[in-house]
Short mmCIF file of C-alpha atoms and ligand atoms in Angstrom, two decimals:
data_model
loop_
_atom_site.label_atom_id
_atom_site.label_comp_id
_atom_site.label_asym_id
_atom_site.label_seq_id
_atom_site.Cartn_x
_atom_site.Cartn_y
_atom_site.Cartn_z
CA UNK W 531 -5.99 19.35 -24.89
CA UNK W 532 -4.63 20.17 -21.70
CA UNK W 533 -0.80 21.09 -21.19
CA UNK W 534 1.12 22.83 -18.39
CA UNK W 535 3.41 25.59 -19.77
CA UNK W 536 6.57 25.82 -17.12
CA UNK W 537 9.22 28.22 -17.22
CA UNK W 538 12.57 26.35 -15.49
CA UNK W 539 14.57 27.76 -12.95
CA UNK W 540 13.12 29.01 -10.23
CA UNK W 541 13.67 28.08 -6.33
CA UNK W 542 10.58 26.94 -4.41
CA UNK W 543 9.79 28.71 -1.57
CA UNK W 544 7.41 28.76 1.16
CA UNK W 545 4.36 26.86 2.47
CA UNK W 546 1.94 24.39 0.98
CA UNK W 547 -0.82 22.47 2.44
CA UNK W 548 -1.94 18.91 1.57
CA UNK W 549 -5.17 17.53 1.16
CA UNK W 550 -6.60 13.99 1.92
CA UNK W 551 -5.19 11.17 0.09
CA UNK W 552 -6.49 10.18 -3.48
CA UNK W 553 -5.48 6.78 -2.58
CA UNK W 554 -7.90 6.67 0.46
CA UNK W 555 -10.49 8.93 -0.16
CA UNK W 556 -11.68 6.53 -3.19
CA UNK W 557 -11.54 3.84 -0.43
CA UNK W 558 -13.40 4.68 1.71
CA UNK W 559 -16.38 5.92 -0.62
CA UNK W 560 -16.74 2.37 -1.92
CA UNK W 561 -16.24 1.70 1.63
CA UNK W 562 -19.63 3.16 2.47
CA UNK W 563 -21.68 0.95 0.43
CA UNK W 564 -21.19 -1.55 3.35
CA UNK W 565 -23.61 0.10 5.31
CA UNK W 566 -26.90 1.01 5.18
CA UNK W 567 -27.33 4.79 5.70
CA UNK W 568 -25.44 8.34 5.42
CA UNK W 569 -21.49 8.07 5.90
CA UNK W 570 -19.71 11.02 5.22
CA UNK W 571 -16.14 11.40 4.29
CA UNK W 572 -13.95 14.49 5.14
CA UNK W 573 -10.84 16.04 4.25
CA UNK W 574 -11.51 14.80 0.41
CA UNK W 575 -8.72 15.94 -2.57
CA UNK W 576 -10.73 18.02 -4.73
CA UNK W 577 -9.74 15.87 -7.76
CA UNK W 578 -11.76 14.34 -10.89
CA UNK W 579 -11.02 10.71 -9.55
CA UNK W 580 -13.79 11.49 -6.65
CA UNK W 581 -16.68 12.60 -9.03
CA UNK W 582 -16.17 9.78 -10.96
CA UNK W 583 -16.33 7.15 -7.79
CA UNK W 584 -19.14 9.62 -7.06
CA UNK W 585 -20.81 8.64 -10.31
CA UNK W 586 -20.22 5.07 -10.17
CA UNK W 587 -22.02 5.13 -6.55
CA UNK W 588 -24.76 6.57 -7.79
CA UNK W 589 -25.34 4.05 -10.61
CA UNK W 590 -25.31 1.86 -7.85
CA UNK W 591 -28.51 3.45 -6.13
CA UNK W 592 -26.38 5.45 -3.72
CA UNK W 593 -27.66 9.15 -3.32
CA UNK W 594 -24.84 11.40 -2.82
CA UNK W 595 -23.99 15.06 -2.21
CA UNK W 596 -20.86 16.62 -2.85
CA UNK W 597 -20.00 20.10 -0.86
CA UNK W 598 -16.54 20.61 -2.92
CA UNK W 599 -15.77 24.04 -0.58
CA UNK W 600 -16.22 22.04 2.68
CA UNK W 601 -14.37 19.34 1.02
CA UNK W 602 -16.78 16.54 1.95
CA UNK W 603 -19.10 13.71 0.34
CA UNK W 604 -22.32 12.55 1.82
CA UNK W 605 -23.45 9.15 0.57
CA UNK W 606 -26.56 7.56 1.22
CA UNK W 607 -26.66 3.90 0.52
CA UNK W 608 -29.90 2.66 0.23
CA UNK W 609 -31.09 -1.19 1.58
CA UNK W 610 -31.14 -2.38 -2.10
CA UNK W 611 -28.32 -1.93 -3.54
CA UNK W 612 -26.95 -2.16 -7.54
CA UNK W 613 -24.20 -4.78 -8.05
CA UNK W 614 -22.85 -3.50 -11.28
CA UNK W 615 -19.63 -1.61 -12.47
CA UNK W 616 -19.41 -0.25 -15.83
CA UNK W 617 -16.66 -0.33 -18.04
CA UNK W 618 -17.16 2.83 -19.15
CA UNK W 619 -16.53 4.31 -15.33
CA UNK W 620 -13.57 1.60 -14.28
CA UNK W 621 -11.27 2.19 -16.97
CA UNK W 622 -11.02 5.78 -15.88
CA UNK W 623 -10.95 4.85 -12.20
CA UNK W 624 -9.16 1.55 -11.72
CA UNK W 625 -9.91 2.32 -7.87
CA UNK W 626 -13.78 1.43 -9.16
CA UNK W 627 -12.34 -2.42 -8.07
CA UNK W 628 -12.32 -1.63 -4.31
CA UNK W 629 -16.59 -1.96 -4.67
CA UNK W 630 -16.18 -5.76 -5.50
CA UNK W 631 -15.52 -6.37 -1.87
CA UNK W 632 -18.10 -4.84 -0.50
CA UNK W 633 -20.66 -5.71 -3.06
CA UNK W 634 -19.93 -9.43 -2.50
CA UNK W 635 -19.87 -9.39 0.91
CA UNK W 636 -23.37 -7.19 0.96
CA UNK W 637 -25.48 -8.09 -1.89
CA UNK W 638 -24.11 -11.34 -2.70
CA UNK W 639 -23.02 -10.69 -5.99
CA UNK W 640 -20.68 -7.84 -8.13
CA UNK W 641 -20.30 -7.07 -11.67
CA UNK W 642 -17.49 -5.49 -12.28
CA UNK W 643 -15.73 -4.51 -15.42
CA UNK W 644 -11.94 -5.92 -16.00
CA UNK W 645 -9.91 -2.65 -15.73
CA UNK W 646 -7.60 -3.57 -18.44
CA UNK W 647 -4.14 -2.11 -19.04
CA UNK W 648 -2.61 0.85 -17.21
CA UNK W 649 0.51 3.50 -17.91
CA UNK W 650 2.80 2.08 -15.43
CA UNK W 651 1.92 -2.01 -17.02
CA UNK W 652 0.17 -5.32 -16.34
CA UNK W 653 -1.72 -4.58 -12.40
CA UNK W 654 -3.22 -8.05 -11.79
CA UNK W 655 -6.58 -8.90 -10.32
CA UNK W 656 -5.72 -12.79 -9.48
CA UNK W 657 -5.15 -11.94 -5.75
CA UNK W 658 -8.16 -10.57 -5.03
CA UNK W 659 -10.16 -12.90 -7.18
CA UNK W 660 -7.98 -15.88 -5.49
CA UNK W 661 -8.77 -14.70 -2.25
CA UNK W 662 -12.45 -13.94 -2.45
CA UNK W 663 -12.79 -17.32 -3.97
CA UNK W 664 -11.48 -19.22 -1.43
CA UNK W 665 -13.60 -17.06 1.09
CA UNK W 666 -16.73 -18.88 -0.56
CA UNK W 667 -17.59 -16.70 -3.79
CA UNK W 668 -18.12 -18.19 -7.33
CA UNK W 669 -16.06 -15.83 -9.75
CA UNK W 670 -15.78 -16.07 -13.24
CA UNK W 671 -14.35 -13.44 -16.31
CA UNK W 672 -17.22 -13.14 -18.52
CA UNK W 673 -17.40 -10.64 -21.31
CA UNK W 674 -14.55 -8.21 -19.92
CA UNK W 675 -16.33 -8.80 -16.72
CA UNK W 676 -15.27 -10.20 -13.22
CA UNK W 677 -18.93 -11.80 -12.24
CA UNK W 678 -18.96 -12.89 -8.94
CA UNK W 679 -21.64 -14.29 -6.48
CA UNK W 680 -21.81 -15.10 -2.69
CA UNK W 681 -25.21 -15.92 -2.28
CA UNK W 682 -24.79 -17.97 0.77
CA UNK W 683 -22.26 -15.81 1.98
CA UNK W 684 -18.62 -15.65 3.03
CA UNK W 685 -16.35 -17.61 5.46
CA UNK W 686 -13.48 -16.42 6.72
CA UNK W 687 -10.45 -18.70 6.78
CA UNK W 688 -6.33 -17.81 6.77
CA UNK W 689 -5.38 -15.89 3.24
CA UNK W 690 -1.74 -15.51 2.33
CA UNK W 691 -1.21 -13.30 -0.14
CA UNK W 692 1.80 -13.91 -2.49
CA UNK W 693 2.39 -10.12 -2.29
CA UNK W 694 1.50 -7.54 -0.41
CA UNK W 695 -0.76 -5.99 -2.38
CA UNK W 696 -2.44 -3.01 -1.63
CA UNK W 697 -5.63 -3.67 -3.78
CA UNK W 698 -6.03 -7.49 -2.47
CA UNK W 699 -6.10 -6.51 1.02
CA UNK W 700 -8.41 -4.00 0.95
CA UNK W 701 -11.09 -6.14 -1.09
CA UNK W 702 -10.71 -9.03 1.15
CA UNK W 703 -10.70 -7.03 4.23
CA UNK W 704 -14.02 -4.95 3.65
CA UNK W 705 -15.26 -8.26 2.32
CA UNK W 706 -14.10 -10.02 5.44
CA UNK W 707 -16.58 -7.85 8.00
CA UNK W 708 -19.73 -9.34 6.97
CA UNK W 709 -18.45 -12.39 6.53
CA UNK W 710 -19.10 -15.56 8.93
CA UNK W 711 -15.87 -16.11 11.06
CA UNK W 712 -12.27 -15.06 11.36
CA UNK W 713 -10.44 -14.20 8.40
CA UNK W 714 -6.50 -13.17 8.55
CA UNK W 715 -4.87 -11.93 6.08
CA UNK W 716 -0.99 -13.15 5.87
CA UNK W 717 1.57 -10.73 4.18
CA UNK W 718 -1.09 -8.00 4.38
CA UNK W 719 -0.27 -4.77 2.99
CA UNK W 720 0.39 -2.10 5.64
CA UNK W 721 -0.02 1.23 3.86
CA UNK W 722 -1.13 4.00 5.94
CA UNK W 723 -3.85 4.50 3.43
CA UNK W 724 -4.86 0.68 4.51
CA UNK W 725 -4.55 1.50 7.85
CA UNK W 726 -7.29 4.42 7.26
CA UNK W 727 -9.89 2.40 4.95
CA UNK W 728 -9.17 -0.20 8.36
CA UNK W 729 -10.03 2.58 10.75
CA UNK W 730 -12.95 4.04 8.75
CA UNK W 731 -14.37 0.00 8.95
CA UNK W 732 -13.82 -0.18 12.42
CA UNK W 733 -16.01 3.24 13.56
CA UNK W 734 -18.64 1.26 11.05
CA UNK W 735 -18.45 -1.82 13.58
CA UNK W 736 -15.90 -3.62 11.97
CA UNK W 737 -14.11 -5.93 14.53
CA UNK W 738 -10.58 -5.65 12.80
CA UNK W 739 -6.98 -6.03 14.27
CA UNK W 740 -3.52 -6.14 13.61
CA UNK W 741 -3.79 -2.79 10.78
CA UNK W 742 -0.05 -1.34 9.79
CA UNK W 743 1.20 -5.16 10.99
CA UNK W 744 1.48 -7.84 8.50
CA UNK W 745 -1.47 -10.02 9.89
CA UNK W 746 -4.67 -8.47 9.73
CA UNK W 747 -7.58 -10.58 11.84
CA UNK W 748 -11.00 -9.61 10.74
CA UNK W 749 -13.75 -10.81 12.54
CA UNK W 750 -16.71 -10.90 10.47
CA UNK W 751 -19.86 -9.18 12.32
CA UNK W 752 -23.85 -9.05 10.90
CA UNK W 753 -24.12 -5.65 9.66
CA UNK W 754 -22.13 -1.82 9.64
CA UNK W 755 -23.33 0.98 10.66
CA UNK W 756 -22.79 4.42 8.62
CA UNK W 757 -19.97 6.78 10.52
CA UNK W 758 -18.19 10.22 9.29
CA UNK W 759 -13.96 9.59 8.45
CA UNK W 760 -11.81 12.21 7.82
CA UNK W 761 -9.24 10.97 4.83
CA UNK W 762 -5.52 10.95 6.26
CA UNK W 763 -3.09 13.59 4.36
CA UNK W 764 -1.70 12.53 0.74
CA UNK W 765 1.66 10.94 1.29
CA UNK W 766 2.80 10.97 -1.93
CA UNK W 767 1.75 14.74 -2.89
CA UNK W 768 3.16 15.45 0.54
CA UNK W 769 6.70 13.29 -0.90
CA UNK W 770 6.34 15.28 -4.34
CA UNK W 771 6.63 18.74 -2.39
CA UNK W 772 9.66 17.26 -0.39
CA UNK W 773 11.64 16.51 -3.47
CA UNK W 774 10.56 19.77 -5.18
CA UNK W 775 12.42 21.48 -2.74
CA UNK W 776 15.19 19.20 -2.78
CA UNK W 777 15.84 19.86 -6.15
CA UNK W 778 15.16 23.53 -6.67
CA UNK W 779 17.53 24.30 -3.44
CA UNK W 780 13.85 24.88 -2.14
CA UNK W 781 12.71 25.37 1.23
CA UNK W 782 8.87 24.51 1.46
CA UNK W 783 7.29 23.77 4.66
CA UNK W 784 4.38 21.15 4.22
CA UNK W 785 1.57 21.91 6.46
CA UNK W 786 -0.11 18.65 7.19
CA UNK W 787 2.51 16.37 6.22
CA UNK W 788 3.36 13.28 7.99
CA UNK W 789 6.53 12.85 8.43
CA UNK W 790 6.46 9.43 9.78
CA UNK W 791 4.98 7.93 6.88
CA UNK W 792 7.50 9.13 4.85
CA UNK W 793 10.47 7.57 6.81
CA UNK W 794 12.62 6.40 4.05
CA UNK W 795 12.16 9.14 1.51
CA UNK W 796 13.44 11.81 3.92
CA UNK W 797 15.90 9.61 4.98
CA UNK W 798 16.82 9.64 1.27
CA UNK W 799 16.34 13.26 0.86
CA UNK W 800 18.76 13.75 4.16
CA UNK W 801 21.17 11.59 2.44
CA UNK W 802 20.95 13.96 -0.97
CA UNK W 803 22.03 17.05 1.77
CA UNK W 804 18.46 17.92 2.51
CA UNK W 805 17.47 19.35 6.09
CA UNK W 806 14.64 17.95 7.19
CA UNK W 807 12.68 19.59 10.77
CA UNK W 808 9.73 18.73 12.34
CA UNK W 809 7.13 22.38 12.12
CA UNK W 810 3.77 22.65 14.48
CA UNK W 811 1.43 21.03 11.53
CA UNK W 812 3.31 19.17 9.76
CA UNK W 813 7.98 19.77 8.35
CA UNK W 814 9.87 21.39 6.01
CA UNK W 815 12.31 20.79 3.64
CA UNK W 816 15.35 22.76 3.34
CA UNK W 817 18.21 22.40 0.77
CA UNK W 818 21.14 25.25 -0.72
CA UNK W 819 23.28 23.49 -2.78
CA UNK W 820 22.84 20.87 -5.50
CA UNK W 821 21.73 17.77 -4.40
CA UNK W 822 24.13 13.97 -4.10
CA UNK W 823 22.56 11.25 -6.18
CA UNK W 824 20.66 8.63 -3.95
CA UNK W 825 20.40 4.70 -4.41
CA UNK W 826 16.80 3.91 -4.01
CA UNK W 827 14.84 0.96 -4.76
CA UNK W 828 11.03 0.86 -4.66
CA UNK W 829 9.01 -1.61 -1.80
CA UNK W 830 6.03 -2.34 -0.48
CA UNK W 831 5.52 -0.04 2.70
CA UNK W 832 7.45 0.98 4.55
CA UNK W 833 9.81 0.56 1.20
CA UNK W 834 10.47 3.19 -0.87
CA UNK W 835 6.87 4.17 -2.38
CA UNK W 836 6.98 3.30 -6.09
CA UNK W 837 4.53 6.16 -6.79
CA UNK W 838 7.67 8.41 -5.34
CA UNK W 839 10.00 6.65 -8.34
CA UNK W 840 9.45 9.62 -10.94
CA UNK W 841 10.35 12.13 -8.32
CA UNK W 842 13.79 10.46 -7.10
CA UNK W 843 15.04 9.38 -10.80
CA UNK W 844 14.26 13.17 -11.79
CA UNK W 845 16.41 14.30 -8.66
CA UNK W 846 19.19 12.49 -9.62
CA UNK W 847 19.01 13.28 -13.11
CA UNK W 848 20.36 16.80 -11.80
CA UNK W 849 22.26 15.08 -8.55
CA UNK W 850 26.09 15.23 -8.43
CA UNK W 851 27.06 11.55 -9.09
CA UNK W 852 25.81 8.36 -10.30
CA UNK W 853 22.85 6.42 -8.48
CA UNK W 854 20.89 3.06 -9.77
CA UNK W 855 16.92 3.12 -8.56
CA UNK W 856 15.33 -0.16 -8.90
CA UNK W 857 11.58 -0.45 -9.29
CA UNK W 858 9.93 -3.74 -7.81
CA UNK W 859 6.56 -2.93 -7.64
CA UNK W 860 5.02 -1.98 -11.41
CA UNK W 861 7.22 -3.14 -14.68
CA UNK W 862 5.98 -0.14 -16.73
CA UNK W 863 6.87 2.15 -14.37
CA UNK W 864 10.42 3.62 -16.18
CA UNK W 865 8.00 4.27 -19.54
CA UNK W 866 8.40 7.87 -18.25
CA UNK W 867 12.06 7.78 -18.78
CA UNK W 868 11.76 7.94 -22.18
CA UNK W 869 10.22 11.83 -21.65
CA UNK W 870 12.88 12.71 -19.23
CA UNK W 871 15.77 11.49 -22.26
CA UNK W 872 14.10 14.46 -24.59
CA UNK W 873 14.56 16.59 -21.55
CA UNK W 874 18.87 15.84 -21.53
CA UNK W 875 18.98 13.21 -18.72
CA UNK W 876 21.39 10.66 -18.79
CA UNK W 877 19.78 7.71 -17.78
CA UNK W 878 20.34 3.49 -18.97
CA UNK W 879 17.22 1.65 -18.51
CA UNK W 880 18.39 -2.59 -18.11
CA UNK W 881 15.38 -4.50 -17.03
CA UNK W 882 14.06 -3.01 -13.76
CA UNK W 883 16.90 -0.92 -12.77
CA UNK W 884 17.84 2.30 -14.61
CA UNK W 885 21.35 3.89 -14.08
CA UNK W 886 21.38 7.30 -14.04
CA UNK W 887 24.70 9.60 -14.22
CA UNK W 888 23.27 13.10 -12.98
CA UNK W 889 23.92 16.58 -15.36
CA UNK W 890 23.81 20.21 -13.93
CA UNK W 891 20.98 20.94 -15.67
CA UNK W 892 18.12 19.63 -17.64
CA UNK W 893 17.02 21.32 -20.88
CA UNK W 894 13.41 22.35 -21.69
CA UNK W 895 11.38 20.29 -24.77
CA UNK W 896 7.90 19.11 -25.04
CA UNK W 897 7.19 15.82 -23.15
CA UNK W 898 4.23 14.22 -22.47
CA UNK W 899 2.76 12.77 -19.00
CA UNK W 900 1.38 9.60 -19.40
CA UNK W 901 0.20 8.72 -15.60
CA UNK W 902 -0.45 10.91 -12.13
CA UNK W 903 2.91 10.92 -10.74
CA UNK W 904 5.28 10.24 -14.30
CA UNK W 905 3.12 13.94 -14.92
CA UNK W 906 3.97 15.10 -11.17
CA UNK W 907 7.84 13.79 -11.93
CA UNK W 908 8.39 15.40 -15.14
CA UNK W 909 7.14 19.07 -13.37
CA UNK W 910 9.40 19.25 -11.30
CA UNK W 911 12.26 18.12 -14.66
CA UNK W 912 10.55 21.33 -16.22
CA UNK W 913 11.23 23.36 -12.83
CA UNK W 914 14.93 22.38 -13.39
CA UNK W 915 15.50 22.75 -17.19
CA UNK W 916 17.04 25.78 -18.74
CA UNK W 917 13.48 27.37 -20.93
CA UNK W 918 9.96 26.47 -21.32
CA UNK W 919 8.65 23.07 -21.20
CA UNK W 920 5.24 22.31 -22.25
CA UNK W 921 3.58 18.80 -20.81
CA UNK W 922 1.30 17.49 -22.65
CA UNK W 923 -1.83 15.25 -21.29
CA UNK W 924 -1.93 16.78 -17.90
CA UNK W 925 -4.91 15.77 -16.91
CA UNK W 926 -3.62 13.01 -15.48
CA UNK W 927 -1.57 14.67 -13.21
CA UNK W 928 -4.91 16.90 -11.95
CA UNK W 929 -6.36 13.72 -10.78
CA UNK W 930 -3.61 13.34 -8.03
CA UNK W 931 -2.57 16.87 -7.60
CA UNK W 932 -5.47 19.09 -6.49
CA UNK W 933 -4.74 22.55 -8.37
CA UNK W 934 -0.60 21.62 -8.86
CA UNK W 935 -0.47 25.13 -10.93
CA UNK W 936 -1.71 27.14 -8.50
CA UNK W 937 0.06 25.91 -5.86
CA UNK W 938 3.63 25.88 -7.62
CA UNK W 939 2.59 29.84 -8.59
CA UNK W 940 1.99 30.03 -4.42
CA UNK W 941 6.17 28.79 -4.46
CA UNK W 942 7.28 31.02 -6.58
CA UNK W 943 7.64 28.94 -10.30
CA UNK W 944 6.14 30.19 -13.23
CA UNK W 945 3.67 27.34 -14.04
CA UNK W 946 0.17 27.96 -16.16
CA UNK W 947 -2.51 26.04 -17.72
CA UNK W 948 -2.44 26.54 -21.22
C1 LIG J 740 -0.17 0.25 -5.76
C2 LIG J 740 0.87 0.52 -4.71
C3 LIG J 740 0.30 1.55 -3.77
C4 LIG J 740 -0.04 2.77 -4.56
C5 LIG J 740 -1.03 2.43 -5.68
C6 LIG J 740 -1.35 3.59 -6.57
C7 LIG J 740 2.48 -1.02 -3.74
C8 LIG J 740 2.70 -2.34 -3.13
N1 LIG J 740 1.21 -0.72 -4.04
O1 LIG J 740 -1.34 -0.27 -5.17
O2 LIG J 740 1.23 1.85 -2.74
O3 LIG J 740 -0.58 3.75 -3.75
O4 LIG J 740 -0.46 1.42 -6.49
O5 LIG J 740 -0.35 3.87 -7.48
O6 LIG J 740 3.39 -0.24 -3.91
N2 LIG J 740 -0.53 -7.80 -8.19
C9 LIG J 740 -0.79 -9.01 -8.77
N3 LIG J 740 -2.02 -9.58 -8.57
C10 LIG J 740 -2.99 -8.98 -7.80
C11 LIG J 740 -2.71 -7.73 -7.22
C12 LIG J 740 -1.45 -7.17 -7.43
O7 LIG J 740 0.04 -9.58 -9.46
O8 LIG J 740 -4.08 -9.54 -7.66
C13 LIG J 740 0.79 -7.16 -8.41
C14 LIG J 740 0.67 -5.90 -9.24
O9 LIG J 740 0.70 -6.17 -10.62
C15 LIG J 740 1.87 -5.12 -8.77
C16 LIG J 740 1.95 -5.47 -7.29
O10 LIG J 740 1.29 -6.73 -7.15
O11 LIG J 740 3.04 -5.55 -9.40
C17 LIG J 740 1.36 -4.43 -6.36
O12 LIG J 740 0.02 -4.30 -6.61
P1 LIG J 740 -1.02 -3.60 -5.63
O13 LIG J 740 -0.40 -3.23 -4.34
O14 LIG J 740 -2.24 -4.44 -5.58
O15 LIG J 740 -1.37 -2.33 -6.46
P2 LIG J 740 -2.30 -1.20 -6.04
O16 LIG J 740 -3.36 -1.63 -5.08
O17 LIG J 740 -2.70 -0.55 -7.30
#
């Protein structure tokens, strides 16, 4: 089993860098299977979640090469491509539903396993299922199975989606290139990890406008070509580091960061009596007393990120004052909560808003992380309890956090594998 063993109370210090986005880089590998040929993505996280779209890739006929130093994938997709996804693969990799799109789109027809239920509760497929539908595919749920077939192809038409969902969007979008006609997307998502898997398409030949706006036009074209994409920096790793310094009364300069599409975290962190300054590569985050308790409530982007949620309910759980965050975007989300209660915080959970009256201190217990960035949130409660706390299960937060030990260690906590 794995576990993190962290010894509270230290002040992080100093300079980390961040790697390419999880949430992209898994993108824009099933990306690639819309083109015949070698694409190669750069600037990849060197996490578990990329072998394992690796693997599925390969099942599909896809040859690929890994150079983990260089931090790049090669993958050559052959003419003839597989149309199936295992269930085996997708319920460790829910991101294993971004190669419906492009499987329908290019071979006419996807298998895909159902990912089933998920840590932070009920993410549903109807969206992108809706939406591919009404673009001209057959779909059905056979077996645990979405089975879907396009053999005359797809049309492009106006899709609104109910939500913006992140997920939807991207399916119908990489679906949307081959297909015949115009298809705009209404209440797109407009995540800068959209906007990437959007820029990738378009140095394939993808005739797309409108990315980070809510209308996305796609104009569907006869074939892709393979290119090379560099995966933007991780926002939310980047976001973790912020608020570990924010509430260690850190200062940790993030070397790649992007500050602008973190807007209203740091505005949030500036409010909690952070100083927050623009460096050559990237800004740091500067705080020396005890942080105020922020009001935050998650959104779609350019909302509060709801993957951020652990992070700011941890800060205030050690803020001076009272604060209320709301999560909008996943029900299960405040499961984690439960962890941070053995831990001392005083927090009420009513529906989807937990109240939480901050303490000076947080003290050390076992806990257990039961997604990525609960795991990631319940760190940096360790780094601010009084002893040792051991986290249990922290594999999960490996696959969003390349090397998270190491790098803490490189700050100046006292975090090991054990
Ligand atoms: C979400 C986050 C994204 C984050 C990712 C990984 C949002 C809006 N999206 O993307 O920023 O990086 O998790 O943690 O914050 N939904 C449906 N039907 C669908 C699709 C979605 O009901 O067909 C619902 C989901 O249950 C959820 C919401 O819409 O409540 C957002 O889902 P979506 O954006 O699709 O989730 P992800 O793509 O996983």
């Amino acid at each position: 089993m794995d576990r993190f063993r962290v010894v509270g109370g230290a002040r992080l210090a100093g300079t980390v860098r961040v790697s390419g986005a999880k949430n992209s880089a898994l993108k824009l590998m099933a990306a690639s299977l819309l083109a015949v040929g070698k694409s190669k993505i750069t600037n990849l996280p060197a996490i578990a979640d990329v072998e394992y779209m690796a693997e599925l890739l390969t099942r599909l006929g896809c040859k690929i090469e890994i150079d983990a130093k260089a931090g790049e994938v090669s993958i050559d997709v052959p003419k003839t491509l597989g149309h199936r996804a295992d269930y085996d693969l997708v319920r460790k990799l829910r991101a294993s539903i971004n190669v419906l799109g492009p499987l329908i789109t290019r071979v006419g027809q996807a298998e895909v396993a159902l990912p089933g239920g998920d840590a932070i509760g009920s993410r549903g497929l109807d969206f992108h299922i809706n939406g591919l539908t009404d673009m001209g595919a057959e779909i059905k749920l056979e077996h645990g199975f979405i089975v879907a077939n396009a053999k005359n192809g797809l049309s492009g038409l106006t899709i609104t989606l109910e939500f913006p969902s992140v997920g939807a969007t991207e399916n119908i979008m990489t679906a949307a290139t081959l297909a015949k006609g115009i298809t705009s997307i209404e209440n797109a998502a407009r995540e800068p990890d959209l906007v990437d898997l959007g820029e990738f398409l378009i140095s394939m030949g993808a005739k797309i406008s409108g990315l980070g706006s809510h209308t996305i036009k796609i104009e569907g074209v006869s074939e892709l070509k393979p290119a090379t994409h560099a995966t933007l920096p991780d926002r939310i790793v980047t976001g973790t580091w912020a608020f570990a310094a924010a509430m260690t009364k850190g200062d940790i300069t993030i070397e790649n960061g992007r500050a602008d599409h973190l807007e209203l975290p740091l505005d949030k962190l500036v409010e909690a009596g952070a100083v927050v300054t623009t460096t050559e590569n990237g800004f740091r985050v500067k705080i020396d007393k005890r942080p105020l308790a922020v009001d935050v409530a998650t959104l779609p982007y350019p909302g509060f990120p709801t993957d951020l949620q652990p992070m700011v309910i941890t800060l205030n759980s050690i803020a001076e004052g009272t604060s209320v965050v709301t999560e909008n975007v996943f029900e299960g989300r405040f499961m984690f909560v439960n962890e941070l209660l053995r831990l001392g915080a005083k927090i009420q959970v009513d529906g989807h808003h937990a109240a939480i009256t901050g303490i000076e201190q947080l003290s050390a217990a076992p806990v257990v992380a039961t997604d990525i960035r609960a795991g990631a949130g319940l760190v940096l409660a360790a780094l601010v309890s009084d002893g040792i706390t051991i986290i249990e299960d922290s594999f999960h937060i490996d696959r969003g956090y390349p090397d998270f030990p190491a790098q803490l260690q490189s700050l100046g906590a006292d975090v090991t594998r054990v």
